[in-house]
Amino acid sequence: MKEKLQNIREEALRALEAADVPEKLNDVRVKFLGKKGELTAVLKGMKDVAPQDRPKVGQMVNETRAAIESFLEDRRREMERVIREEKMKKEVIDVTLPAKKNMVGHRHPNMIALEEVERIFVGMGYEVVEGPEVEYDLYNFEKLNIPADHPAKDEQDTFYINKEIVLRTQTSPVQARVMEQGRLPIRMIAPGRVFRSDEVDATHSPSFHQIEGLVIDRQISFADLKGTLEVFAKELFGPETKTKFRPHHFPFTEPSAEVDVSCFKCGGKGCRFCKGSGWIEILGCGMVHPHVLEMCGIDPEEYTGFAFGVGLERIALLKYEIDDMRLLYENDIRFLKQF
Ligand code: DAH
């Protein structure tokens, strides 16, 4: 019996020694110590042992079990240590390795120009508001004095969603929306995207941006409009900048004008930039038409106001001397980084 237990012990220790993964340790445990294991079989055979020898044999069995269990535990700990070490080795971080560079974008020239324009007008007490890009024909045209048969509504340059809804062709509908709210006086600018069915070329895009301006108060005159836009032009293009108001026509303003600024490249002498004229056109403006005020619920006898509309891309192209508008929409970081 002693010999048998000795054999079991040696065999078990050998098997544990040979086991290379924790699962195999468990197999050994089952084989020797499990319910149907070899050591258990010895215990079951106790009935054949002479009664006086039983305590001795029992003790030997227990010793064998303890020896196997203890070695199994040692092996298990050792294996876990090795596994942990390997894992640590794999996860080690080489802090001397150069870091991956994050690609950082760049502010778009449109955005830089818009922030500049906003800074100027907010400084004069204007509020910045927004209107919808998908707009009712009513606001985009009707309420701006552009009736059903007006050529400005031509299908050639308007994207119609249906008869009543269009992609706004200008930011001017925001004027009507703000006036209708009835909170006077008004001093606001409204930047945003507009859409026209235009072919793409160096100066046209079917989607571009405008900044609308509107002031409504008692006793607002054309002098206020001139003074405001003069300050705007000087802030934007430099203190030497001169402005020129040319009579023009817009349905929603009367009188209306287009504003030119003296060429900031040549100072007005005439160059390639201003096509030799010394002047560069930058915006449309005028005194809000009394009929527009009326349609938006404002009494034209009591209130007057002025409005203007600037093309944002045009400002960005001029300010940064970019000669092709398409560059603004390619989002090539090599281009954008220059501004
Ligand atoms: N909405 C006009 C356009 O897209 C620009 C404009 C002209 C806006 C005169 C105005 C204005 O507010 O008074 O061509």
CSV table of C-alpha atoms in Angstrom, one decimal, residues 179-301:
chain,number,residue,atom,x,y,z
A,179,MET,CA,-39.4,92.8,-38.3
A,180,GLU,CA,-42.5,90.6,-37.9
A,181,GLN,CA,-41.5,89.8,-34.3
A,182,GLY,CA,-42.3,93.4,-33.6
A,183,ARG,CA,-39.5,94.1,-31.1
A,184,LEU,CA,-38.2,97.6,-31.9
A,185,PRO,CA,-35.7,99.1,-32.4
A,186,ILE,CA,-33.8,96.5,-34.5
A,187,ARG,CA,-30.1,96.4,-35.0
A,188,MET,CA,-29.1,93.1,-36.4
A,189,ILE,CA,-26.9,91.2,-38.8
A,190,ALA,CA,-27.8,87.8,-40.2
A,191,PRO,CA,-25.1,85.7,-41.7
A,192,GLY,CA,-25.9,82.5,-43.6
A,193,ARG,CA,-25.8,80.2,-46.6
A,194,VAL,CA,-27.8,81.1,-49.7
A,195,PHE,CA,-28.5,79.2,-52.9
A,196,ARG,CA,-28.8,80.0,-56.5
A,197,SER,CA,-28.9,77.8,-59.6
A,198,ASP,CA,-25.6,79.2,-60.9
A,199,GLU,CA,-22.9,77.4,-62.9
A,200,VAL,CA,-19.7,77.0,-61.0
A,201,ASP,CA,-16.8,79.3,-62.1
A,202,ALA,CA,-14.1,81.5,-60.5
A,203,THR,CA,-16.7,83.9,-59.1
A,204,HIS,CA,-19.9,81.8,-58.9
A,205,SER,CA,-21.2,78.9,-56.9
A,206,PRO,CA,-24.7,77.5,-56.4
A,207,SER,CA,-24.2,77.8,-52.7
A,208,PHE,CA,-22.5,80.8,-51.1
A,209,HIS,CA,-22.9,83.0,-48.0
A,210,GLN,CA,-24.2,86.5,-47.3
A,211,ILE,CA,-24.4,88.7,-44.3
A,212,GLU,CA,-27.6,90.7,-44.0
A,213,GLY,CA,-27.8,93.9,-42.0
A,214,LEU,CA,-30.9,95.7,-40.7
A,215,VAL,CA,-31.5,98.7,-38.5
A,216,ILE,CA,-35.0,100.0,-37.7
A,217,ASP,CA,-35.7,102.8,-35.3
A,218,ARG,CA,-37.2,106.3,-35.2
A,219,GLN,CA,-35.5,108.8,-37.4
A,220,ILE,CA,-33.0,106.6,-39.1
A,221,SER,CA,-31.8,108.3,-42.2
A,222,PHE,CA,-29.6,107.6,-45.2
A,223,ALA,CA,-26.8,109.5,-43.3
A,224,ASP,CA,-26.9,106.7,-40.7
A,225,LEU,CA,-26.5,104.1,-43.4
A,226,LYS,CA,-23.6,106.0,-45.0
A,227,GLY,CA,-21.8,106.5,-41.7
A,228,THR,CA,-22.3,102.9,-40.6
A,229,LEU,CA,-21.0,101.4,-43.8
A,230,GLU,CA,-18.1,103.8,-43.9
A,231,VAL,CA,-17.0,102.7,-40.5
A,232,PHE,CA,-17.5,99.1,-41.6
A,233,ALA,CA,-15.3,99.5,-44.7
A,234,LYS,CA,-12.5,101.3,-42.8
A,235,GLU,CA,-12.5,98.6,-40.1
A,236,LEU,CA,-12.5,95.8,-42.6
A,237,PHE,CA,-10.1,97.1,-45.2
A,238,GLY,CA,-8.0,99.7,-43.3
A,239,PRO,CA,-8.4,103.4,-42.2
A,240,GLU,CA,-7.4,104.8,-45.6
A,241,THR,CA,-10.4,103.2,-47.3
A,242,LYS,CA,-12.9,105.5,-49.1
A,243,THR,CA,-16.5,104.5,-49.8
A,244,LYS,CA,-18.6,105.4,-52.8
A,245,PHE,CA,-22.4,105.0,-52.9
A,246,ARG,CA,-23.7,104.4,-56.5
A,247,PRO,CA,-27.5,104.6,-57.1
A,248,HIS,CA,-28.9,101.1,-57.7
A,249,HIS,CA,-32.2,99.3,-57.5
A,250,PHE,CA,-33.4,96.7,-55.1
A,251,PRO,CA,-37.1,95.9,-54.7
A,252,PHE,CA,-37.1,96.0,-50.9
A,253,THR,CA,-35.1,99.3,-50.4
A,254,GLU,CA,-35.8,102.8,-51.6
A,255,PRO,CA,-33.6,104.6,-52.4
A,256,SER,CA,-31.0,101.8,-53.0
A,257,ALA,CA,-27.3,101.9,-53.6
A,258,GLU,CA,-24.3,99.8,-54.3
A,259,VAL,CA,-21.2,100.5,-52.3
A,260,ASP,CA,-17.7,100.5,-53.7
A,261,VAL,CA,-14.6,100.8,-51.6
A,262,SER,CA,-11.3,102.4,-52.9
A,263,CYS,CA,-9.0,99.6,-54.0
A,264,PHE,CA,-6.9,98.7,-51.0
A,265,LYS,CA,-4.3,97.2,-53.3
A,266,CYS,CA,-3.4,100.3,-55.3
A,267,GLY,CA,-5.1,102.9,-53.1
A,268,GLY,CA,-7.4,104.0,-55.9
A,269,LYS,CA,-4.9,104.5,-58.7
A,270,GLY,CA,-6.1,101.5,-60.7
A,271,CYS,CA,-4.5,98.1,-60.9
A,272,ARG,CA,-5.2,94.5,-62.0
A,273,PHE,CA,-7.0,93.9,-58.7
A,274,CYS,CA,-9.6,96.6,-59.3
A,275,LYS,CA,-9.6,96.1,-63.0
A,276,GLY,CA,-8.1,99.6,-63.5
A,277,SER,CA,-11.0,101.5,-62.0
A,278,GLY,CA,-9.6,102.1,-58.5
A,279,TRP,CA,-12.9,100.9,-56.9
A,280,ILE,CA,-14.2,97.6,-55.8
A,281,GLU,CA,-17.9,96.8,-55.3
A,282,ILE,CA,-18.6,95.2,-52.0
A,283,LEU,CA,-22.3,95.4,-51.1
A,284,GLY,CA,-25.9,96.4,-51.8
A,285,CYS,CA,-27.9,98.6,-49.4
A,286,GLY,CA,-30.7,101.1,-49.1
A,287,MET,CA,-33.5,102.5,-46.9
A,288,VAL,CA,-36.1,99.8,-46.1
A,289,HIS,CA,-39.1,100.3,-48.5
A,290,PRO,CA,-42.2,101.6,-46.6
A,291,HIS,CA,-44.2,98.9,-48.2
A,292,VAL,CA,-41.9,96.3,-46.8
A,293,LEU,CA,-42.2,97.8,-43.3
A,294,GLU,CA,-46.0,97.8,-43.7
A,295,MET,CA,-46.1,94.1,-44.8
A,296,CYS,CA,-44.0,93.3,-41.7
A,297,GLY,CA,-46.3,95.1,-39.3
A,298,ILE,CA,-44.2,98.3,-38.8
A,299,ASP,CA,-45.7,101.7,-39.2
A,300,PRO,CA,-43.6,103.5,-41.8
A,301,GLU,CA,-44.8,106.9,-40.5
